[in-house]
Coordinates of C-alpha atoms and ligand atoms in Angstrom, one line a residue:
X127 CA -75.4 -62.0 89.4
X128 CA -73.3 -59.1 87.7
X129 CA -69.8 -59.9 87.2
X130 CA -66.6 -57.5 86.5
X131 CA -63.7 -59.4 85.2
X132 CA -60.8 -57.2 85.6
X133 CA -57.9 -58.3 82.9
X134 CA -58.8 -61.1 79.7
X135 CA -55.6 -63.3 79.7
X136 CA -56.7 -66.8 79.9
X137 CA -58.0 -67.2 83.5
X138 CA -59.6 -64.3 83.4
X139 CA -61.3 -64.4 79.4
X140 CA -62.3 -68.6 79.9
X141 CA -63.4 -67.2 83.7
X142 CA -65.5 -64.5 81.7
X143 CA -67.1 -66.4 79.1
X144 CA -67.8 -69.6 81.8
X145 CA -69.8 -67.5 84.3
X146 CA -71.5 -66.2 81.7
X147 CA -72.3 -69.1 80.5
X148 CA -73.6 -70.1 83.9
X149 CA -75.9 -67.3 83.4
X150 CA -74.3 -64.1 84.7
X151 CA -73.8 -61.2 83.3
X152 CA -70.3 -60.6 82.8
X153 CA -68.2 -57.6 81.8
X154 CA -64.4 -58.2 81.2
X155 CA -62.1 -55.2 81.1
X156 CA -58.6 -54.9 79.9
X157 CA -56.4 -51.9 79.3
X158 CA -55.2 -53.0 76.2
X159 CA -58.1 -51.2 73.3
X160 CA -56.4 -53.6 71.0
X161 CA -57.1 -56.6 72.6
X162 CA -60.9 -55.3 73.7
X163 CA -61.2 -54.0 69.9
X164 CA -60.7 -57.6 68.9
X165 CA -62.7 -59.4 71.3
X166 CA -65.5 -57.2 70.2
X167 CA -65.0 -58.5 66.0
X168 CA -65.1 -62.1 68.0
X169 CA -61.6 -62.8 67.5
X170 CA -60.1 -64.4 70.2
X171 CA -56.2 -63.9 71.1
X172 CA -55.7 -67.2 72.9
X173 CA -55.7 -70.4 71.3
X174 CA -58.2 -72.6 73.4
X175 CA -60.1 -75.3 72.3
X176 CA -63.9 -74.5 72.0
X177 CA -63.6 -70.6 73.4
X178 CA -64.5 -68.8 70.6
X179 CA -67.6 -70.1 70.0
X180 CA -68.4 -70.2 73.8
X181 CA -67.6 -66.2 73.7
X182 CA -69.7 -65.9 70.8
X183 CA -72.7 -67.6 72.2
X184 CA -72.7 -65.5 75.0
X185 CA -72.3 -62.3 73.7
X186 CA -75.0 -62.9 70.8
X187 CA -77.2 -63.8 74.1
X188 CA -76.1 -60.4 75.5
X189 CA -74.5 -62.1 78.7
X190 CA -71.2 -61.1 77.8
X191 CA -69.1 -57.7 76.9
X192 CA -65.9 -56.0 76.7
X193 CA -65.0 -52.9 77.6
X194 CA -61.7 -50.6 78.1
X195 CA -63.4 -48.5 81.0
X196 CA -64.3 -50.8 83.4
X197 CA -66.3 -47.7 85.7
X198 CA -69.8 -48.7 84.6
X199 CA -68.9 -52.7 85.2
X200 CA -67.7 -52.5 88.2
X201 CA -69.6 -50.0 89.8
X202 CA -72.8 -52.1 88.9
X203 CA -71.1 -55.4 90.1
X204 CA -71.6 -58.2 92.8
X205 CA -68.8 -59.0 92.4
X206 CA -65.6 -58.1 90.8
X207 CA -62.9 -60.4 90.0
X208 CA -59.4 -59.7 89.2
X209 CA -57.9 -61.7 87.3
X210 CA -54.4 -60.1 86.0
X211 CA -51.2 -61.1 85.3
X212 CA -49.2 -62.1 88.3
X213 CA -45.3 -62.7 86.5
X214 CA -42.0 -63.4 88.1
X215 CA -40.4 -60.2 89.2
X216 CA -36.8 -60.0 87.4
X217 CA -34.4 -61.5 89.7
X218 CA -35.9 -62.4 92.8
X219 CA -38.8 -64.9 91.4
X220 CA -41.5 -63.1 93.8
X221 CA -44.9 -62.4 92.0
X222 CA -45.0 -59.3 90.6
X223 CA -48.6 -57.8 92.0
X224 CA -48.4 -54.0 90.4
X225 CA -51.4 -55.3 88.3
X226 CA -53.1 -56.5 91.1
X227 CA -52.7 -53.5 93.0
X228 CA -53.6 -51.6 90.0
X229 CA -56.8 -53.1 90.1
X230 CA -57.4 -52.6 93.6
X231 CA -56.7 -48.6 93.5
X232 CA -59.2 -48.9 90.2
X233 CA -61.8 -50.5 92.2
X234 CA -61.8 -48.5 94.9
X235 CA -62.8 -46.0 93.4
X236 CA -65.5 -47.5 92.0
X237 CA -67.3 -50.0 94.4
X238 CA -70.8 -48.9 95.2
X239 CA -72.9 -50.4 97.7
X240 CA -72.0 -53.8 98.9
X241 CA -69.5 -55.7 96.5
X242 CA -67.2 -58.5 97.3
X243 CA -63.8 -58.4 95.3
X244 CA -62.3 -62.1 94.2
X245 CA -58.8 -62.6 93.4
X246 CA -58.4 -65.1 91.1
X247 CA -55.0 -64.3 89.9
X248 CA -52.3 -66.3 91.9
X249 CA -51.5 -64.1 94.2
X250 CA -48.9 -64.9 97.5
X251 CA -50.2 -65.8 100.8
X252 CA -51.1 -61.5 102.4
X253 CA -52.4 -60.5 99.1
X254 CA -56.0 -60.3 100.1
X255 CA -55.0 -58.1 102.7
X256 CA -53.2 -55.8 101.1
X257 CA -55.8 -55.4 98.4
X258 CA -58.4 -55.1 101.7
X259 CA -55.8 -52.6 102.8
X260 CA -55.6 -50.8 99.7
X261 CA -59.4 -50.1 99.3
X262 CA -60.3 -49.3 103.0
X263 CA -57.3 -46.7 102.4
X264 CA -59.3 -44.9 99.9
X265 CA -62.6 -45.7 100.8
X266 CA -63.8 -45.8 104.6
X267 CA -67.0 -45.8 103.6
X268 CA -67.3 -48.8 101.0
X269 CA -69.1 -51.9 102.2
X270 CA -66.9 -54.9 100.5
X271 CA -65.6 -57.7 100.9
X272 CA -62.1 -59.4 99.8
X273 CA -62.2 -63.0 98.8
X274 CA -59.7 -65.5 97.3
X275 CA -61.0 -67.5 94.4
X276 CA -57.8 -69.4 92.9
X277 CA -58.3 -70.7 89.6
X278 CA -57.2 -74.6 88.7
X279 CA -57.7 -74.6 85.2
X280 CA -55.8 -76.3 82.7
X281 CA -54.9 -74.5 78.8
X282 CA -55.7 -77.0 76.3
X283 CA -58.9 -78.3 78.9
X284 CA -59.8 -74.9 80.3
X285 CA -63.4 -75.0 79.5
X286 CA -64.2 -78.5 80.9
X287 CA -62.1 -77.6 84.0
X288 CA -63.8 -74.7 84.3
X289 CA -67.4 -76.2 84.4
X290 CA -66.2 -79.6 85.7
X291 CA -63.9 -78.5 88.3
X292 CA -62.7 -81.4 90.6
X293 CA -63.7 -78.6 93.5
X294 CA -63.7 -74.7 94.0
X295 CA -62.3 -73.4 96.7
X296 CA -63.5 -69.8 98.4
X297 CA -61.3 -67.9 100.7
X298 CA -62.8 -65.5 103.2
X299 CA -64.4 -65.0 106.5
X300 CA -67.0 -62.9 105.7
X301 CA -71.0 -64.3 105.5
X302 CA -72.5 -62.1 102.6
X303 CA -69.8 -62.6 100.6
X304 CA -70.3 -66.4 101.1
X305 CA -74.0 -66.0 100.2
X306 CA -72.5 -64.1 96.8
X307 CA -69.7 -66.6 95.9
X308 CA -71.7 -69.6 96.4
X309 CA -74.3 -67.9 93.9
X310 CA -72.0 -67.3 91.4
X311 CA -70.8 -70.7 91.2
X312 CA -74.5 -72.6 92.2
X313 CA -74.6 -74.1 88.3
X314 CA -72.0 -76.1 89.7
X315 CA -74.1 -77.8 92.6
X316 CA -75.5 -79.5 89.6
X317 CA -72.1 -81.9 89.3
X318 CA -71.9 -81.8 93.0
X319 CA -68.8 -80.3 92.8
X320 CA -67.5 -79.7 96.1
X321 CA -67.1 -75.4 97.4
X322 CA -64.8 -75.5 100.0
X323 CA -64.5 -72.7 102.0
X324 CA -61.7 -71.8 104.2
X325 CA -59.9 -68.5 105.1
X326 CA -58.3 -66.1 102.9
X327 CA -55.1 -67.6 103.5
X328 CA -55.7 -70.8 103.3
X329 CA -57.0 -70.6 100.1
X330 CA -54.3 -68.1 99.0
X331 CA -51.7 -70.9 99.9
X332 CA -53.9 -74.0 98.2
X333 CA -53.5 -72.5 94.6
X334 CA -49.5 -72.7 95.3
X335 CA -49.4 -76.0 97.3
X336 CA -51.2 -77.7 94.2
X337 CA -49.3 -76.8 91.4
X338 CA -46.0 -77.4 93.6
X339 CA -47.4 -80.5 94.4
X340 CA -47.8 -81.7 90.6
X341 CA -44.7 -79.8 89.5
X342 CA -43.0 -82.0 92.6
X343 CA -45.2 -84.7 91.1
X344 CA -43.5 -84.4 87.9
X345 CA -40.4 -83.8 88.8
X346 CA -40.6 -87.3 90.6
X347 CA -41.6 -89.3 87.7
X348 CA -38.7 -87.6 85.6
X349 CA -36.2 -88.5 87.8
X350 CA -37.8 -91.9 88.1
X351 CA -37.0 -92.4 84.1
X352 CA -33.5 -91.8 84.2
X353 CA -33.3 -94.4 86.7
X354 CA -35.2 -96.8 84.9
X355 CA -33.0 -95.8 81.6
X356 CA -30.3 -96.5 84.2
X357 CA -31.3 -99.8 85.6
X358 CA -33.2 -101.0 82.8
X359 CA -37.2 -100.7 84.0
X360 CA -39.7 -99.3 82.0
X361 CA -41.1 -95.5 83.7
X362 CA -45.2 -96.2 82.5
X363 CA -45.5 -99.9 83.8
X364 CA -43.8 -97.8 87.0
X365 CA -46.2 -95.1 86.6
X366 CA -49.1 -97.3 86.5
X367 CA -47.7 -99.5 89.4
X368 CA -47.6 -96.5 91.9
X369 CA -50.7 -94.6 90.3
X370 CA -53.1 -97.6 90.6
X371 CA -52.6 -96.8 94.2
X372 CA -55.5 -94.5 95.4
X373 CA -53.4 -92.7 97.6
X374 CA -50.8 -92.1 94.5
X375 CA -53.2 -91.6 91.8
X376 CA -52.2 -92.0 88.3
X377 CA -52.3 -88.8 87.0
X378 CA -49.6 -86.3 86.4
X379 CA -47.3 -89.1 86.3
X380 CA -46.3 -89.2 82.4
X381 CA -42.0 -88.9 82.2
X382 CA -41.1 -86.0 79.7
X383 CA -38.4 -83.0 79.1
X384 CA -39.6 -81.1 82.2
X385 CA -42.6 -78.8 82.9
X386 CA -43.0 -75.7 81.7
X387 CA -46.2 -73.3 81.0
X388 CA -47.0 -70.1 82.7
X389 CA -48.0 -71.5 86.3
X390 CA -45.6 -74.1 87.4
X391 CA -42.4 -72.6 87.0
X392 CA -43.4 -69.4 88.4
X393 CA -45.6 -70.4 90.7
X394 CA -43.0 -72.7 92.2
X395 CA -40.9 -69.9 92.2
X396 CA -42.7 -67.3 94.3
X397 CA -43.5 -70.6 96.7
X398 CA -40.1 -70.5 97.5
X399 CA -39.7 -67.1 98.3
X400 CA -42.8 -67.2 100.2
X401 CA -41.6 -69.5 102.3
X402 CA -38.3 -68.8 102.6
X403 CA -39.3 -65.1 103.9
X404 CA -41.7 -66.5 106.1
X405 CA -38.9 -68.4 107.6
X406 CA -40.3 -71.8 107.0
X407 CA -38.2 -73.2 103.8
X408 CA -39.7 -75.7 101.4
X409 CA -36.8 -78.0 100.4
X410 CA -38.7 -80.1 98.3
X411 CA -39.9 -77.7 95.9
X412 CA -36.5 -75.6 96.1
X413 CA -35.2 -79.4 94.4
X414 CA -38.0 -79.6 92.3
X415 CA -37.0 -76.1 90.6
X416 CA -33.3 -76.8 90.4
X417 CA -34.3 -80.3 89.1
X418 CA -36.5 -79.4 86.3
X419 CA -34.1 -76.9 85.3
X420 CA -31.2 -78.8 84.7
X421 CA -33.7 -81.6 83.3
X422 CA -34.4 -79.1 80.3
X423 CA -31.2 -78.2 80.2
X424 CA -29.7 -81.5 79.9
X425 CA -32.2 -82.4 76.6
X426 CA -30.3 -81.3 74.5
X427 CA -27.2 -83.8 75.2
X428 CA -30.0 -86.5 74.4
X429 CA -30.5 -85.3 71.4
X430 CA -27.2 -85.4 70.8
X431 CA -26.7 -89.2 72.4
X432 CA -28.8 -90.5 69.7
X433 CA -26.4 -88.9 67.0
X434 CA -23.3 -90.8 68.4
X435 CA -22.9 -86.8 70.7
X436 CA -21.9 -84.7 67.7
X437 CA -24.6 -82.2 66.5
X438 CA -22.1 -80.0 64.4
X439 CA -23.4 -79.7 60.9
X440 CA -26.5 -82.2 62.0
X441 CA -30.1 -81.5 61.1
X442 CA -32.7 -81.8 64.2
X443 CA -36.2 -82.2 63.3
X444 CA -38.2 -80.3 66.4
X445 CA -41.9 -82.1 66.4
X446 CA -43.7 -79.5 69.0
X447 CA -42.7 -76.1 70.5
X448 CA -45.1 -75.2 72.8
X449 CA -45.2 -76.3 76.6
X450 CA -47.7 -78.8 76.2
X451 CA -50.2 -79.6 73.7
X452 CA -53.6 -77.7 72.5
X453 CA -52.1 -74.1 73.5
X454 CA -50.3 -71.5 71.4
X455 CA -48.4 -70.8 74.8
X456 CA -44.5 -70.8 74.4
X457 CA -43.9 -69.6 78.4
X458 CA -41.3 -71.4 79.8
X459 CA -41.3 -74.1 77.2
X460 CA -38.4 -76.8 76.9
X461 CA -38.4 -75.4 73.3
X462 CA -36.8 -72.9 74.6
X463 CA -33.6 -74.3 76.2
X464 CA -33.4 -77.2 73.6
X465 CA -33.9 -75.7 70.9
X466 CA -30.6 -73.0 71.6
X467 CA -28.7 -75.3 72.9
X468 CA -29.0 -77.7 69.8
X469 CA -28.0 -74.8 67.5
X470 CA -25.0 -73.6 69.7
X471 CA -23.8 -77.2 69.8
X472 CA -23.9 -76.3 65.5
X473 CA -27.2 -78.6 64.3
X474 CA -29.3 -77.0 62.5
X475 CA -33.3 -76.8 63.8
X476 CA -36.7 -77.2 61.5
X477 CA -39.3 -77.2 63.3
X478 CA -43.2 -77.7 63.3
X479 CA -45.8 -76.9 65.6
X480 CA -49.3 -76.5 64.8
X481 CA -50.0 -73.5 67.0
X482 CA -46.9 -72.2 68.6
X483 CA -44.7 -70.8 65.7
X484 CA -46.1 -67.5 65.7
X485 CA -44.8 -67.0 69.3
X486 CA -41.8 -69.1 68.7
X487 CA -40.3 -67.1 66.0
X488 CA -40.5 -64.0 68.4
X489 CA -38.6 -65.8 70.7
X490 CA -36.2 -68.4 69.3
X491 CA -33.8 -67.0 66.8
X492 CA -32.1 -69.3 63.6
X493 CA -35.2 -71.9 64.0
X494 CA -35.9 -72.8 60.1
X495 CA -40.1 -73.0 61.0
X496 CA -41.7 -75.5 58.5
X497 CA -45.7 -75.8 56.9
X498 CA -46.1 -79.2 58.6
X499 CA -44.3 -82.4 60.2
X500 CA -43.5 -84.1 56.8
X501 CA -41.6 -80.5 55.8
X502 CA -39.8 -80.9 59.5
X503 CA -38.2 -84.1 58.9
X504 CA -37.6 -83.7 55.5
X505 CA -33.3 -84.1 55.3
X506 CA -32.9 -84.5 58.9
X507 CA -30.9 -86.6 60.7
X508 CA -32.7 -87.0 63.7
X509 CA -36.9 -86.5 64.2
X510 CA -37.5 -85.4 68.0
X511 CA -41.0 -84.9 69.2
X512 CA -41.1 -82.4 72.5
X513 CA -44.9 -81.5 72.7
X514 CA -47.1 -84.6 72.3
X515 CA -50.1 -82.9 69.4
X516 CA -52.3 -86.0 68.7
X517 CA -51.1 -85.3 64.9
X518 CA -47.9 -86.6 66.4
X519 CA -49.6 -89.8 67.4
X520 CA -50.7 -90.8 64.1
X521 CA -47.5 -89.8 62.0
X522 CA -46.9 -92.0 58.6
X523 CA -44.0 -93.2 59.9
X524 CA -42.6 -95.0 56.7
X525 CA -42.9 -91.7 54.9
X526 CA -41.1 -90.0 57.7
X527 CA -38.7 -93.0 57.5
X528 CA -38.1 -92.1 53.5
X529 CA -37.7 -88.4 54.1
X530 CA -35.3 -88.2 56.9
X531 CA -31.3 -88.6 55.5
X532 CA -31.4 -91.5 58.4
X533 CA -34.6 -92.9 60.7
X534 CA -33.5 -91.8 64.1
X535 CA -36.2 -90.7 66.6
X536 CA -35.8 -89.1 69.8
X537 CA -39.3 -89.1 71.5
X538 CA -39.5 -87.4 73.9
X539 CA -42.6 -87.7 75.4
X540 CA -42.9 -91.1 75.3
X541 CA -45.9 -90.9 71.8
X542 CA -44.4 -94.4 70.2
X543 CA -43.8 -98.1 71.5
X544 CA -39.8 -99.0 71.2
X545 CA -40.5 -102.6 70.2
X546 CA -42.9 -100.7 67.0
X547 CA -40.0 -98.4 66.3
X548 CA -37.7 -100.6 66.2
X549 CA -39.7 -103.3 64.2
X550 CA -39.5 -100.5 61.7
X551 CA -36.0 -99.5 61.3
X552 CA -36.2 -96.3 63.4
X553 CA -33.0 -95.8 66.0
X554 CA -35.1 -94.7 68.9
X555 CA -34.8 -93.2 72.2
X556 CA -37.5 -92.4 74.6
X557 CA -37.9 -91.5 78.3
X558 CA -37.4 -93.7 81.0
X559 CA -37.7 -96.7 78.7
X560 CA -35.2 -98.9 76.9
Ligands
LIG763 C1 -51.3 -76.0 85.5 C2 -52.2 -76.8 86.5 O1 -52.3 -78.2 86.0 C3 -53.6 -76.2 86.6 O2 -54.3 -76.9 87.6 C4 -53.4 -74.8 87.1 O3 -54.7 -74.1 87.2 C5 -52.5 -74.0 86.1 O4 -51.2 -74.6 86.0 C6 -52.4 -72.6 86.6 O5 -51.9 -72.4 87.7 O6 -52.9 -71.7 86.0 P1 -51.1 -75.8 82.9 O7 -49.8 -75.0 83.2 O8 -52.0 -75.2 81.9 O9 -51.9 -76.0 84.2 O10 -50.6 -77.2 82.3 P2 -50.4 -78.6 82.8 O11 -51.3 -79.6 82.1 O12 -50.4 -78.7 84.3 O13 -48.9 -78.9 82.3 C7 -47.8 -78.2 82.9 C8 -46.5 -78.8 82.4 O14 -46.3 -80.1 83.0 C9 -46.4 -79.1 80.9 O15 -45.2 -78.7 80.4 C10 -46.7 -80.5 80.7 O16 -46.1 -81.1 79.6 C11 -46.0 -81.0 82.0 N1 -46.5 -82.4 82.4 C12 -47.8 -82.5 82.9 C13 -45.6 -83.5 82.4 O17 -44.5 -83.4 81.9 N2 -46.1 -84.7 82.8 C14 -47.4 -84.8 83.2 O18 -47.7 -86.0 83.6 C15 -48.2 -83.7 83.3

């Protein structure tokens, strides 16, 4: 099959490379010459675990390209996939789709002969029929077809998910296009992985019911851990008690400083406004955005608990910056609301983060940004860890103990044992365990 990827963010540069890799031949376009100039030296502007030398592969095997005029790509395609930014608009939280609709007007243009056109950016529930919309506007005559294609990837895991997907699901009503789409993913038939297909706006609305219903997931467990803090239960020996159950599962159930990342809080986001225009309000994940707000908000005053609640004139070690680990992604990142907080409350911040300090600096100002985690905690008075890097895991903790002006540890995603901690001389607080 010949692929078009329209736009090389994440989903749409690991989409790229993966079909590719299936054996299509795949040509991603972006507007940005900068960004195509240095996908074509091989450099890759993500951080994502084993990428590079998948993109490498495939272009040395002539699979892959990248190009800034996308005419030649998409005119040639089976199938064109666009895979663009889709951000909170300012204000309102609805997804902003002028880059989808970009790419729709672009396409249409260009389709020739029969060509089926895959969102898999998250786009709102009607999106598919706009872009359908959009294209017959300009193009009577085109033979196409609009399908939704949501993407469940993972950064950090995006490659695995990719070609290990716990299922694919395919949006549209139309039979050719079935035929193509099922192609394009047929490597996959190999794990069994199940296709499900539905309509367009069924699958539109599966991408957003998921990650609301891990966000909501999340959210849960969170709110669990301050009752256990309160009560005095311990949140994993909870976790594992509900997750053992089949119909719970265990995953997505580790206590922490809130979600962030650049799908869950907006994707919650436009939920709600979805369905709050549609006239059918989503309560639970209206809380679960309100909640996880004020959870990241309120980190801070932890921080502060474990230093008897003054920070003035304090020194706070910051062990992690981005969202989660194995990314260089700063979106929406409790870093972002800590880390201001602590210094506005007068502590001062050093902080460490194997891949997220570039993007940090640009957006968190008075941040002393250290070579490594030893540098971090040297003269602090408290060590907290906020993104859970497996170099976190493994931390020599008598040399931390030596460095620090005293051995307090706020971990706050649960990395340590409190009985070990203790046993060493380390003040420490976690989540949801005492
Ligand atoms: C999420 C979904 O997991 C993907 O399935 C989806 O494709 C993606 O959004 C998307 O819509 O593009 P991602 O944002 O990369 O993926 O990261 P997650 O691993 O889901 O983590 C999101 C946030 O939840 C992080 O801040 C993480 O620390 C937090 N989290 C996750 C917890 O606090 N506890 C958990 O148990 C799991």
């Amino acid at each position: 099959m010949r692929v078009a990827m329209i736009g090389t963010g994440y989903v749409g540069l690991v989409s790229g490379a993966c079909f590719a890799d299936f054996g299509h031949v795949v040509c991603c376009v972006d507007k940005d010459p900068s960004k195509i100039d240095r996908l074509n030296q091989g450099q890759i502007p993500i951080f994502e675990p084993g990428l590079d030398a998948l993109v490498a592969s495939n272009v040395r095997d002539g699979r892959l390209s990248f190009v800034l005029d996308g005419a030649e790509a998409i005119r040639t395609a089976d199938a064109v996939f666009i895979a663009v930014g889709t951000p909170s608009r300012r204000g309102d939280g609805h997804a902003d789709l002028s880059y989808v609709y970009a790419a729709a007007e672009e396409i249409a243009g260009l389709i020739d002969g029969f060509t089926v056109v895959v969102t898999k950016s998250t786009v709102p529930v009607g999106t598919g029929d706009e872009i359908e919309r959009i294209i017959r506007a300009r193009r009577p005559d085109a033979e196409f077809a609009v399908v939704s294609n949501p993407e469940f990837l993972r950064e950090g895991a995006a490659i695995e998910d990719f070609k290990r997907p716990d299922r694919v699901v395919v949006g549209t009503e139309d039979d050719r296009a079935r035929v193509v789409m099922a192609e394009i993913y047929r490597p996959l038939s190999l794990n069994e992985t199940p296709i499900l297909f539905t309509a367009r706006r069924t699958s539109e609305l599966i991408k957003y019911a998921a990650n609301a219903f891990l966000a909501l997931k999340i959210t849960f467990i969170n709110e669990m851990a301050d009752l256990c803090e309160a009560v005095g239960a311990d949140v994993q020996q909870v976790a594992r008690g509900i997750g053992l159950d089949k119909r719970i599962g265990s995953k997505f159930l580790n206590a922490g400083p809130g979600y962030g990342g650049s799908c869950f809080p907006k994707d919650t986001l436009a939920l709600v406004r979805t369905a709050t225009d549609a006239g059918s309000p989503v309560r639970l994940v209206e809380t679960t955005v309100q909640v996880n707000d004020a959870r990241k908000k309120a980190m801070a005053g932890r921080i502060a608990g474990a230093l008897g609640g003054e920070l003035k004139g304090r020194t706070v070690a910051m062990l992690g910056l981005t969202f989660k680990p194995n990314t260089d992604d700063m979106r929406d990142s409790p870093a972002l609301d800590v880390i201001p907080a602590l210094i506005a409350r007068g502590a001062t911040v050093q902080a460490f983060d194997p891949e997220g300090m570039e993007e940090a600096a640009r957006l968190l100002d008075d941040v002393q940004f250290k070579d490594g985690p030893y540098e971090a905690v040297a003269g602090a008075d408290v060590v907290v860890i906020l993104t859970e890097w497996n170099q976190f895991r493994a931390l020599d903790l008598d040399r931390v103990k030596l460095l620090m002006r005293q051995p307090v540890m706020v971990d706050l995603r649960n990395v340590y044992r409190p009985e070990d901690m203790r046993a060493r001389g380390f003040a420490y607080t976690s989540v949801g365990r005492t």
